[in-house]
XYZ file of C-alpha atoms in Angstrom:
557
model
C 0.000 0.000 0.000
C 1.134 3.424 -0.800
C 1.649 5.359 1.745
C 0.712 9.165 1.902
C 2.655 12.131 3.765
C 1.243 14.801 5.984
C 1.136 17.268 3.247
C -0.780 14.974 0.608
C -3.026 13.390 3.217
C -4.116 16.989 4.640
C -4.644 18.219 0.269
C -6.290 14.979 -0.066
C -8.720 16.013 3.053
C -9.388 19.824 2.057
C -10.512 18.348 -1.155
C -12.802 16.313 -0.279
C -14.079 18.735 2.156
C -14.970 21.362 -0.697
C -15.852 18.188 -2.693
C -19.107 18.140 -0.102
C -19.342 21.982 -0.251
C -19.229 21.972 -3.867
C -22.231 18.734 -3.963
C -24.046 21.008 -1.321
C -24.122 17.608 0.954
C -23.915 17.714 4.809
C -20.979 16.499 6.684
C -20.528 13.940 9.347
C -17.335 13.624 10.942
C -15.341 14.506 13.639
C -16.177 17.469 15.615
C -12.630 18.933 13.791
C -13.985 18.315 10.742
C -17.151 19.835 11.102
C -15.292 22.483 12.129
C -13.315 22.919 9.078
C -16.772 22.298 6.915
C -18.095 25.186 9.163
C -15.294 27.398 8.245
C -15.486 26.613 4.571
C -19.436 27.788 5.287
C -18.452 30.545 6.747
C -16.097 31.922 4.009
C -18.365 31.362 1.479
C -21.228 33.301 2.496
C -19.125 35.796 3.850
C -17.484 35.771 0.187
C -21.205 36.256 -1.696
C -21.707 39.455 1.201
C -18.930 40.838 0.018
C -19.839 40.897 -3.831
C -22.982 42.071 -3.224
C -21.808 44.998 -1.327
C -18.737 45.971 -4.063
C -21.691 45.805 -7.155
C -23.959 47.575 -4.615
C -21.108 50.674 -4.279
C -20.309 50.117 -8.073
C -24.334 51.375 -9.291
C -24.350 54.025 -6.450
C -21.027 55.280 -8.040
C -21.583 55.223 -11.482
C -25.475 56.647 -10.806
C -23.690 59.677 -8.864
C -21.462 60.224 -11.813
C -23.909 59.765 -14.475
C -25.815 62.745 -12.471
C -22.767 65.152 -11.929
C -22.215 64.889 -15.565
C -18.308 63.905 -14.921
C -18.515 60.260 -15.417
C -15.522 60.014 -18.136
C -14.193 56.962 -19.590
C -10.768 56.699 -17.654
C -12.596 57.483 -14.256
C -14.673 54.280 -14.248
C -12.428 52.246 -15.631
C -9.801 53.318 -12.563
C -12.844 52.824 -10.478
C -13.771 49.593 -11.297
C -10.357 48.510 -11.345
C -10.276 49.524 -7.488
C -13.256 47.562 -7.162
C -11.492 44.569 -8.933
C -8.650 44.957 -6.635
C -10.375 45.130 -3.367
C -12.819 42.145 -4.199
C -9.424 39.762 -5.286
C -7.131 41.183 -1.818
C -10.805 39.276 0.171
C -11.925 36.514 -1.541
C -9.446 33.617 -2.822
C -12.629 33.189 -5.938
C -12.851 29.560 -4.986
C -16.337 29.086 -3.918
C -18.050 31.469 -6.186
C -20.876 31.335 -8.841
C -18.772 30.055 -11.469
C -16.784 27.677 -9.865
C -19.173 25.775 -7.623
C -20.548 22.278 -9.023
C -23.533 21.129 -9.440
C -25.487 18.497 -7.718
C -25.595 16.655 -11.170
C -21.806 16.741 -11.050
C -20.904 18.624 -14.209
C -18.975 21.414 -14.217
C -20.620 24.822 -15.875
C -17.073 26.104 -16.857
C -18.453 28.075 -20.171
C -16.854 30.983 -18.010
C -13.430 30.294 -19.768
C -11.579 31.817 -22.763
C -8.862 29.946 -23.999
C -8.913 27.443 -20.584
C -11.201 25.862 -18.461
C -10.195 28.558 -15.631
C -12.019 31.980 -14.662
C -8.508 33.782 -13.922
C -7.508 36.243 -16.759
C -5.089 38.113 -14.859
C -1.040 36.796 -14.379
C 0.890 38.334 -12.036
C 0.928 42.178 -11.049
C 1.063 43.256 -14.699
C -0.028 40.192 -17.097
C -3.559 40.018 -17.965
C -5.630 38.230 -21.555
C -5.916 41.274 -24.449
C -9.670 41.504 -24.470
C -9.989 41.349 -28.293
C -12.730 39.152 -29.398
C -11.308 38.761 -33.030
C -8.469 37.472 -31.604
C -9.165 35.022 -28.974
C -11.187 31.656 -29.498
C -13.937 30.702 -26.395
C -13.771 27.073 -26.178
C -16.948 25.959 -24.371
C -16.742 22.814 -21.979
C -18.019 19.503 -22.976
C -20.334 19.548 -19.340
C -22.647 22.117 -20.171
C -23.335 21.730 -23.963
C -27.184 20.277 -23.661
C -29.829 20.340 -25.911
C -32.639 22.779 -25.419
C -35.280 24.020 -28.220
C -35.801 27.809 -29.200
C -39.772 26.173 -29.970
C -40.588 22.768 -30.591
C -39.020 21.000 -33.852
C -41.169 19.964 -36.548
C -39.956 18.909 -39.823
C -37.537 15.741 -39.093
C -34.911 14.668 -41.780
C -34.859 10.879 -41.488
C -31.776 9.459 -43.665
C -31.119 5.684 -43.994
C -28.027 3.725 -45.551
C -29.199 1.545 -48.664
C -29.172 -2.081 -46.465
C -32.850 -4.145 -46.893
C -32.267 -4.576 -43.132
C -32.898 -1.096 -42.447
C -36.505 -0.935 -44.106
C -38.390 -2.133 -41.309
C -36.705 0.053 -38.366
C -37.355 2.836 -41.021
C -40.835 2.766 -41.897
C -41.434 1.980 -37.943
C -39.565 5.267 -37.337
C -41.405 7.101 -40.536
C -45.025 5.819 -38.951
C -44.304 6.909 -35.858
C -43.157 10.287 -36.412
C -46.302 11.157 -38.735
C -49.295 8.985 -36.738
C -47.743 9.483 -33.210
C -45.560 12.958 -33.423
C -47.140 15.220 -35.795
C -43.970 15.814 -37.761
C -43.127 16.756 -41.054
C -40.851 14.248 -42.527
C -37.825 14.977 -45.171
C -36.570 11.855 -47.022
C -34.369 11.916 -50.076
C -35.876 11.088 -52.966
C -33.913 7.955 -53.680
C -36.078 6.514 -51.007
C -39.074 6.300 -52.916
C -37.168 4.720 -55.721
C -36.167 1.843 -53.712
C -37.624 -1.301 -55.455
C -38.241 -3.090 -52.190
C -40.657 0.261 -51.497
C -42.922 0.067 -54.640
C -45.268 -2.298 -55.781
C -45.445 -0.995 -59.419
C -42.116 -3.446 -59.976
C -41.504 -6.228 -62.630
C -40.979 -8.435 -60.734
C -40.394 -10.704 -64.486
C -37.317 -9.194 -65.162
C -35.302 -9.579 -61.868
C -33.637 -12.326 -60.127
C -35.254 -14.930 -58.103
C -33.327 -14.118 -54.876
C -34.668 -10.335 -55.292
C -38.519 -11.749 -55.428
C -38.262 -13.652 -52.412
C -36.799 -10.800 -50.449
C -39.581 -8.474 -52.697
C -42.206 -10.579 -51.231
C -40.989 -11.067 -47.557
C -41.342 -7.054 -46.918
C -44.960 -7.298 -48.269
C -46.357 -6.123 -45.177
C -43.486 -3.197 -44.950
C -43.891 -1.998 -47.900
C -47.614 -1.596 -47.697
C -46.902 0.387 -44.321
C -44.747 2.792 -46.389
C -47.398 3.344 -49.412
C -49.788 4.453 -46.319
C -47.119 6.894 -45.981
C -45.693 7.949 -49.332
C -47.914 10.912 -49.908
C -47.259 12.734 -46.521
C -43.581 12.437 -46.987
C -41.538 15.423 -48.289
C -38.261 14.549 -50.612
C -35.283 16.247 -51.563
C -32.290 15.275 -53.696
C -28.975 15.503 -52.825
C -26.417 18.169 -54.917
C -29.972 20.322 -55.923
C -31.892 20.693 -52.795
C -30.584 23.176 -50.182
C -31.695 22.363 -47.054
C -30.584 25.125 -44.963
C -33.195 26.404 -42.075
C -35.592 23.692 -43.316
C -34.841 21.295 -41.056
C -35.471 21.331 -37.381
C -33.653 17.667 -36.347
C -32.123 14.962 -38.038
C -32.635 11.136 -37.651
C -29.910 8.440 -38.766
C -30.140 4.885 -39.512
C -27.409 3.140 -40.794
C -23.471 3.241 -39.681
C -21.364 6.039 -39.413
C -21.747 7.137 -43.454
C -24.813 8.045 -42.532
C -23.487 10.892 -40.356
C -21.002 12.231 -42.635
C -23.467 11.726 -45.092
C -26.161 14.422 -42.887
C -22.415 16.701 -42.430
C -21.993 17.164 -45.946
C -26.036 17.558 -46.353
C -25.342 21.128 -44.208
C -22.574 22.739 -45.174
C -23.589 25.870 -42.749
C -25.663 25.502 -39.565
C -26.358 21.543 -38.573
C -29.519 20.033 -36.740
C -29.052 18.253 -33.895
C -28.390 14.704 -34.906
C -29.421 11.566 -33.635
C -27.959 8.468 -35.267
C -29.045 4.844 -34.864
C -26.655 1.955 -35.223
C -27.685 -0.468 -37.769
C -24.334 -0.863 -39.237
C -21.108 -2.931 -39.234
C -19.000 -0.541 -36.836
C -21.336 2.008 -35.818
C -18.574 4.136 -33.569
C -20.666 7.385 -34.665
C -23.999 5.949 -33.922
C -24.738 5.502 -29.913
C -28.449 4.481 -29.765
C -30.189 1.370 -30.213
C -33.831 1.068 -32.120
C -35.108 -1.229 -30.101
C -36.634 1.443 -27.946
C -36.687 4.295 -29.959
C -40.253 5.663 -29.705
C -38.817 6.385 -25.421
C -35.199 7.873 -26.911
C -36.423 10.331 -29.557
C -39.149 11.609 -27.291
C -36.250 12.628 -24.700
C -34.226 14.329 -27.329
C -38.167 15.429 -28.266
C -38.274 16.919 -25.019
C -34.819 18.514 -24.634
C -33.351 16.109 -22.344
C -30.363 15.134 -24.108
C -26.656 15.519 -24.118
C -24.476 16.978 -27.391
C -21.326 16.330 -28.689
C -19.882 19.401 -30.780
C -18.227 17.649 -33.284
C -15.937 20.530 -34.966
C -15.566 20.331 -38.603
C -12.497 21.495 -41.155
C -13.158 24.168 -43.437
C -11.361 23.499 -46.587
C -10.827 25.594 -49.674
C -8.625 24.912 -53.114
C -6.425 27.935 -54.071
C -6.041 27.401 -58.250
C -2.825 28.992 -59.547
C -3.546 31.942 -61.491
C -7.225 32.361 -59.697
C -6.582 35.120 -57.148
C -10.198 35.972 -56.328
C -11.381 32.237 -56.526
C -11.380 29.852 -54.603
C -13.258 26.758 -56.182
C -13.348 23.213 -55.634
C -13.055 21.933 -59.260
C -14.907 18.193 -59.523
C -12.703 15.910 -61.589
C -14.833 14.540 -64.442
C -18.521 13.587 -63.786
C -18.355 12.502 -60.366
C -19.997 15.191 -58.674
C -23.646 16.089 -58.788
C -24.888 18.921 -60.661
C -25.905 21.913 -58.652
C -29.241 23.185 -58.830
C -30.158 25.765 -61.729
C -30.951 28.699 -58.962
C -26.878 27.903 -57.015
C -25.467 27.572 -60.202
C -26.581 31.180 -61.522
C -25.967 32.585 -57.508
C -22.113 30.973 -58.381
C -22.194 32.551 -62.261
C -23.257 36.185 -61.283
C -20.904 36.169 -58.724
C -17.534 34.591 -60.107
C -18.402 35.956 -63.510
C -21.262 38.705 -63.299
C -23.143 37.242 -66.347
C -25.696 34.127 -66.230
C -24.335 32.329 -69.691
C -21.195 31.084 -71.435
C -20.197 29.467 -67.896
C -18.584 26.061 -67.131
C -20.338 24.321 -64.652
C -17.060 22.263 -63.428
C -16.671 26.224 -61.626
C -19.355 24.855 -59.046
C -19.766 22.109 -56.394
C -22.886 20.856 -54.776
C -21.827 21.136 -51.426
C -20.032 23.926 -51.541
C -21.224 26.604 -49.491
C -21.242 30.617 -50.273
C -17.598 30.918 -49.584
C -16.318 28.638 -51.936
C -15.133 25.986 -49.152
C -16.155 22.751 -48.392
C -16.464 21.664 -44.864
C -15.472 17.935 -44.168
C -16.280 16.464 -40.538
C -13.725 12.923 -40.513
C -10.717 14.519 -43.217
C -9.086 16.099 -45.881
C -6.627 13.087 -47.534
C -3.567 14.753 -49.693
C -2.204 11.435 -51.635
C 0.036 10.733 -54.088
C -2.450 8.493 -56.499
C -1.718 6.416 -58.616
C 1.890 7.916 -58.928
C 4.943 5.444 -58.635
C 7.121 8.840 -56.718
C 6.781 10.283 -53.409
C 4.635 13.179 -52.513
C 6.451 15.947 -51.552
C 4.108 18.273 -49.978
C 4.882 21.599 -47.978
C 3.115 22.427 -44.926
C 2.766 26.271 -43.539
C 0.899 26.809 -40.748
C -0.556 30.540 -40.281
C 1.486 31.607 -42.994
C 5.073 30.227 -41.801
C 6.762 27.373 -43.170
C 6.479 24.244 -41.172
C 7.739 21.023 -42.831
C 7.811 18.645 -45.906
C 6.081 15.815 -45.982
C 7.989 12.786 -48.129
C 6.047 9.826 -48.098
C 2.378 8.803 -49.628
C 0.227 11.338 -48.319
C -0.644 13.984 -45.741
C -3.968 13.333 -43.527
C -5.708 16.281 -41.975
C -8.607 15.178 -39.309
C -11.006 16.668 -36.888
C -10.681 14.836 -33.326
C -13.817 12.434 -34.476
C -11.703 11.146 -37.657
C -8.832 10.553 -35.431
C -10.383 7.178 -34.940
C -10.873 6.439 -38.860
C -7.680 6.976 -41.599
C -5.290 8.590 -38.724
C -5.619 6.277 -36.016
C -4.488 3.679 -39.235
C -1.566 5.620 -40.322
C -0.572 5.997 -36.298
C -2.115 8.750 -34.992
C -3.407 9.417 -31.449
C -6.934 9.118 -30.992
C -8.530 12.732 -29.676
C -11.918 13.405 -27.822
C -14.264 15.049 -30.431
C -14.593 17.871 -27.469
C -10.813 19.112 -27.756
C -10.523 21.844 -30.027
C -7.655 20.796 -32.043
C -6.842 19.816 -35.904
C -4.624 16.276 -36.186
C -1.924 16.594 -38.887
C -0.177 12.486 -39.680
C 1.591 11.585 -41.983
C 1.291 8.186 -44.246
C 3.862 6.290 -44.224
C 6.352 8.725 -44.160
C 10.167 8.482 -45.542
C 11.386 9.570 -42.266
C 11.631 7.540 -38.749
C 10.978 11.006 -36.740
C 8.113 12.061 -38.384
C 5.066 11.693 -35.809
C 1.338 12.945 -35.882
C 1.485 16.096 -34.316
C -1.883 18.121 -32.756
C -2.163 22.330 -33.457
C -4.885 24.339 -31.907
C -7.847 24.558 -33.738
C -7.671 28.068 -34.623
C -4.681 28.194 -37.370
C -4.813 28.043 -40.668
C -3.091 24.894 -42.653
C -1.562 25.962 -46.285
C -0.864 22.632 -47.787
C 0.587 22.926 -51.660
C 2.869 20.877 -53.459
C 6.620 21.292 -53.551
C 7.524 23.279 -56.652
C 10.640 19.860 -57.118
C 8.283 17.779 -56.907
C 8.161 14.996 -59.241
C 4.287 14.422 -59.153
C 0.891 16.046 -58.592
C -1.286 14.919 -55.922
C -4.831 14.123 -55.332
C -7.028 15.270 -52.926
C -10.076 13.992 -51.470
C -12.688 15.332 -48.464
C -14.711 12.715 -46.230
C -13.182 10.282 -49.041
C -15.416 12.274 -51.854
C -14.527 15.301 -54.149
C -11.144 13.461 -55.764
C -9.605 15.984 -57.376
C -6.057 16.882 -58.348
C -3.631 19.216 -57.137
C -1.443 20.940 -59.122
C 2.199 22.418 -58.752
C 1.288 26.452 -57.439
C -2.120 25.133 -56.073
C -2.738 25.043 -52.438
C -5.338 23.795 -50.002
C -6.161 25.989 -46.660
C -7.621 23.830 -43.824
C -9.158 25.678 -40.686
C -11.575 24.491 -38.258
C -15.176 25.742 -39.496
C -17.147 27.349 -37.154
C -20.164 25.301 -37.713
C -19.856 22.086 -35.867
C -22.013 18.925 -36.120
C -24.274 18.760 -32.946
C -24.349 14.844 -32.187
C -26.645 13.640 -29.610
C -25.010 11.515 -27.065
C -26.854 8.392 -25.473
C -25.407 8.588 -22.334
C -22.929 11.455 -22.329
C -19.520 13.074 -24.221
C -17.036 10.749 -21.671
C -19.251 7.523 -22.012
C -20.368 7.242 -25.363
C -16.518 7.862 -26.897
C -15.429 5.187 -24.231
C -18.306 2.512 -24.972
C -16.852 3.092 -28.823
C -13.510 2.649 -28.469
C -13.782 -0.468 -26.285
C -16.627 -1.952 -28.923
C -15.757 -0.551 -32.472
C -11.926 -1.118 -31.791
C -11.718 -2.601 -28.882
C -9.699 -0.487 -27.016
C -7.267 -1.956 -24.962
C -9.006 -5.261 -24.687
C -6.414 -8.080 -23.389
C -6.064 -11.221 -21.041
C -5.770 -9.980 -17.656
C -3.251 -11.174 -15.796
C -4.299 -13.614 -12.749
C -3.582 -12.175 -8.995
C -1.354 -13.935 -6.727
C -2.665 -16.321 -4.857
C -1.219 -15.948 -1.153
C -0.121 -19.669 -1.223
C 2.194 -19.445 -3.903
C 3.275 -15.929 -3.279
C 7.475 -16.289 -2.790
C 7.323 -13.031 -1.178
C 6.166 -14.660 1.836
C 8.062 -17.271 2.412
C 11.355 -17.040 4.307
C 15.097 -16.834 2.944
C 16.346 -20.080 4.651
C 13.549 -22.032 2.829
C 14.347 -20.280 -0.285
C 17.669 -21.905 -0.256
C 16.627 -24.965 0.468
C 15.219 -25.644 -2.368
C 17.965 -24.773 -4.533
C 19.567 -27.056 -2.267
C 17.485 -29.806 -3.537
C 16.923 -29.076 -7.047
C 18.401 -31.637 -9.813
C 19.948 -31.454 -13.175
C 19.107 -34.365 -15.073
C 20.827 -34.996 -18.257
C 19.826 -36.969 -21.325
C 20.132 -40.296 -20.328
C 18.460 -39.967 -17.314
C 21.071 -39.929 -14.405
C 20.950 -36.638 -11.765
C 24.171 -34.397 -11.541
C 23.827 -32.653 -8.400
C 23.924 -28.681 -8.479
C-alpha cells in the first residue's frame, strides 16, 4: 500500500471537504472536521456578502457620476479597477458562482476563454488582451445540452441503402407522422427503392430479389400508407438550410457524414441509430426508440460538438477564386438557382459558364467543410509526394512519403488512427496533422490548436501532382502552385449523445476497436506468493533441485 505524507493526506482532506461543499451535501465527521466544513461555510457566504456589497457601491457610483455629468471613460475604468482589486485582496474566488458544481456533477465552466479557468489576470502586470477577433472561447463539454428555441417539426430521417434497415425505417417514418405530428424529409432515392414500390416487374429480376420483394410485403404496404405525406429532396440540388429542425440516422457512421456534408452551414441536432457494421458514430439502439427520440423530443439530451475542417482549393492563377473543381462527372450537378448565384458572382453574367466552376456542397464561400478529413495522396503515382506544410502563414515542414492526412478529433479514430495517430476526444478543439507512411523515422502525428490556418501545396521539385479527397469524396487533383487551406469551421455537427460526451466515446472505443481489450493477468494467490516465504527455505530448495541430463542420471547442483 502506498503510503501518503502529511502534506498529501491533509490536500487529499481539504478536497474532499470542498468536494461536499461543492455537492451542497452535509458532513458527518469529527467534531474537527465539522469544524473545518463550518469554516469553509463561513467563508463562502461571507465571500457572496462581500460581492454584493462591491456591485452595490459600483451602481451608487456610477449613478452619482452619471448625475454630476463627470462620469468620463478613464474614471470608471480606474474605479472599477479599485473595485477589482479590493474584491481579489478578500476573496481567494474559490467558492463562487462560477466555480461551484452542481449536484448533477458537471462542471458549468463556459466561463473560460482559452482554458477551463475563470482567472484572466497573471501576475501584477499580465492580464488576456480583451480582443474578441483574436481570442477563441472554447466551451466545456459539461454544459453543452440540448434545449429548443420552440418545438421542432420537420424531421430529416436518412437511412443507408441495407434491406435490413426498411423495417426500423418505416417503424420510425409511422411513428413520427401517426404518433408525433412531424413533417418528414426523405431523399428522394427513397421512394425509388424497389423493395418500397409495388409498381415493380418483378419478371425481369432475379429470383433471390422476389423472395426478399415478397418477404417485406407487409413493410412496404406500411410505407405506401405513408408515401404521400412524406416530403423529398435530392442531394447536390436541394438546399436544405433552415428547413430542417432535427435529423434522424439509420445506418453506420456514413450516414453521419453523409447528414455533415447535407449542411454545409448551420447543422440540426443529430441523432444516429446503429444499424451498421462498426457504428462508432452511432450511440443508440432502435429497439426502444419511440422512449429515446421523445427525450431528445423533449430537450433532455446531451451533445457532442463535433468541430468540422473548413477546406478551400487555391487554383494557380485564380486570385479571387477559390473553387473546388470536380474531376470529371463525379460530382452532382448543382441546382439551376446555385449555379446562376455561383455565375453572377464569379463571372457577373448568367451564360457562357462552365459548370465544373461549381460544387454541390459547396457553401457561399467557396469551401467545403469535411467532418472525418481532408486526404492529400500521391495516387496512382509510382514517386513520393512531396508536400509543404505552412501553418498561419510560416513554413512548417515537408512531408515525403504517400500522403498527408488532416482530421477533426472524431476522424482521429478512422484513416489517422491507421496511419498511427493518437486518438482525440471530439470535445478538444484541435486539428490532427499524420503523416502516411512517411520516408522519415521522426516524423510523428502532431496536434495544433484549432484556430490556425493549414496551407498545404505541393513542392515546386516535386516529381508528381497529388490528389485530394474530403470525407473520401470530391477526388480531385492538385497541381504544382495550387494550395489547399484547412481551418476548423465554425459550424460544428451537434451529435446527440446516449449517455454522455465521456461515455459514449469510451463505450466506442472499447466496442468498435476494442480499445485496450487483453487477457488480464491472474492475482497472486497468497499460497504461492514467494514473497512470503522465508530466505532459509528459499535456499533450500535450490539445495534440492536436480539437473538431469539426457540419459536420465541426476548431476547434483
Amino acid at each position: 500500500m502506498t503510503c501518503l505524507s502529511d502534506i498529501d493526506l491533509a490536500t487529499l482532506h481539504q478536497h474532499r471537504l470542498e468536494e461536499r461543499f461543492s455537492y451542497k451535501l452535509a458532513w458527518s465527521g469529527t467534531a474537527h472536521q465539522q469544524t473545518q466544513y463550518n469554516d469553509l461555510l463561513v467563508r463562502h457566504n461571507a465571500s457572496l456578502k462581500r460581492q454584493r456589497i462591491i456591485q452595490q457601491k459600483a451602481n451608487q457610483a456610477s449613478s452619482k457620476l452619471r448625475e454630476q455629468g463627470e462620469c468620463t471613460t478613464n474614471t470608471a475604468s480606474n474605479q472599477n479597477s479599485q473595485l477589482t482589486k479590493s474584491e481579489d485582496e478578500h476573496d481567494d474566488g474559490y467558492f463562487d458562482s462560477s466555480t461551484r458544481r452542481r449536484r448533477s456533477g458537471t462542471w458549468p465552466r463556459t466561463r473560460s476563454l482559452n482554458a477551463p479557468s475563470p482567472f484572466q489576470q497573471f501576475g501584477p502586470c499580465g492580464r488576456i488582451m480583451k480582443n474578441s477577433a483574436m481570442v477563441m472561447q472554447i466551451q466545456d463539454p459539461a454544459s453543452q445540452r440540448l434545449t429548443w428555441y420552440k418545438p421542432p417539426l420537420t424531421v430529416l430521417v436518412i437511412k443507408k441503402k441495407d434491406s435490413q434497415v426498411l423495417l426500423p425505417f418505416v417503424q420510425l417514418v409511422e411513428w413520427l407522422v401517426q404518433e408525433k405530428h412531424m413533417v418528414v424529409w426523405v431523399e428522394s432515392a427513397v421512394l425509388e427503392d424497389k423493395l418500397l414500390r409495388d409498381d415493380v416487374k418483378l419478371e425481369n429480376e432475379s429470383a433471390k430479389f422476389r423472395q426478399v420483394h415478397g418477404d417485406y410485403c407487409g413493410v412496404r404496404e406500411r410505407f405506401l400508407a405513408l408515401r404521400e405525406k412524406l416530403v423529398t429532396f435530392k442531394d447536390g440540388r436541394d438546399d436544405l438550410t433552415d428547413r430542417i429542425d432535427f435529423i434522424v440516422c439509420l445506418g453506420g457512421d456514413g450516414t453521419l457524414l453523409y447528414a455533415s456534408q447535407l449542411f454545409q452551414q448551420s447543422v440540426p441536432p443529430v441523432m444516429a441509430f446503429y444499424l451498421g457494421s462498426l457504428g462508432f458514430l452511432t450511440p443508440f439502439q432502435c429497439d426502444n426508440f419511440q422512449e429515446q427520440v421523445t427525450n431528445v423530443l423533449e430537450g433532455h439530451a446531451a451533445l457532442t460538438l463535433r468541430s468540422r475542417l473548413r477546406c478551400s482549393i487555391h487554383r494557380k492563377g485564380e486570385r479571387r477564386k477559390e473553387s473546388l473543381q470536380p474531376a470529371g462527372s463525379s460530382l452532382l450537378k448543382p441546382s439551376h438557382h446555385r449555379y446562376l448565384n455561383y455565375i453572377e458572382l464569379n463571372n457577373g453574367a448568367s451564360s457562357g459558364a462552365n459548370n465544373n466552376y461549381c460544387n454541390p456542397h459547396m457553401s457561399s464561400n467557396n469551401s467545403i467543410l469535411v467532418l472525418n478529413e481532408v486526404v492529400i495522396n500521391r495516387g496512382p503515382s509510382p514517386y513520393l509526394s512531396n508536400i509543404d506544410i505552412f501553418l498561419d502563414g510560416k513554413y512548417i515542414t515537408s512531408v515525403q512519403g504517400d500522403g498527408l492526412i488532416v482530421s477533426t478529433p472524431t476522424g482521429s479514430t478512422a484513416y489517422a488512427a491507421a496511419a498511427g495517430a493518437s486518438m482525440i476526444h471530439p470535445s478538444v478543439p484541435a486539428i490532427l496533422v499524420t503523416p502516411i507512411c512517411p520516408h522519415s523515422l521522426s516524423f510523428r502525428p502532431i496536434v495544433v490548436p484549432a484556430g490556425v490556418e493549414l496551407r498545404i501545396s505541393i513542392s515546386p521539385d516535386s516529381r508528381n501532382t497529388s490528389r485530394v479527397s474530403f470525407d473520401g469524396r470530391n477526388d480531385q487533383e492538385l497541381n504544382h502552385g495550387d494550395s489547399l487551406r484547412v481551418t476548423t469551421s465554425i459550424y460544428p455537427v451537434p451529435s446527440i449523445c446516449s449517455q454522455d460526451q465521456i461515455s459514449d466515446w469510451f463505450d466506442s472505443l472499447a466496442e468498435g476497436l476494442h480499445w485496450n481489450v487483453r487477457k488480464r493477468q491472474k492475482c497472486l494467490d497468497e499460497l504461492s506468493d514467494l514473497t512470503a516465504s522465508g530466505s532459509e527455505d528459499t535456499l533450500d530448495e535450490f539445495d534440492n533441485l536436480k539437473i538431469y541430463d539426457a540419459s536420465g542420471s541426476s548431476l547434483d547442483t
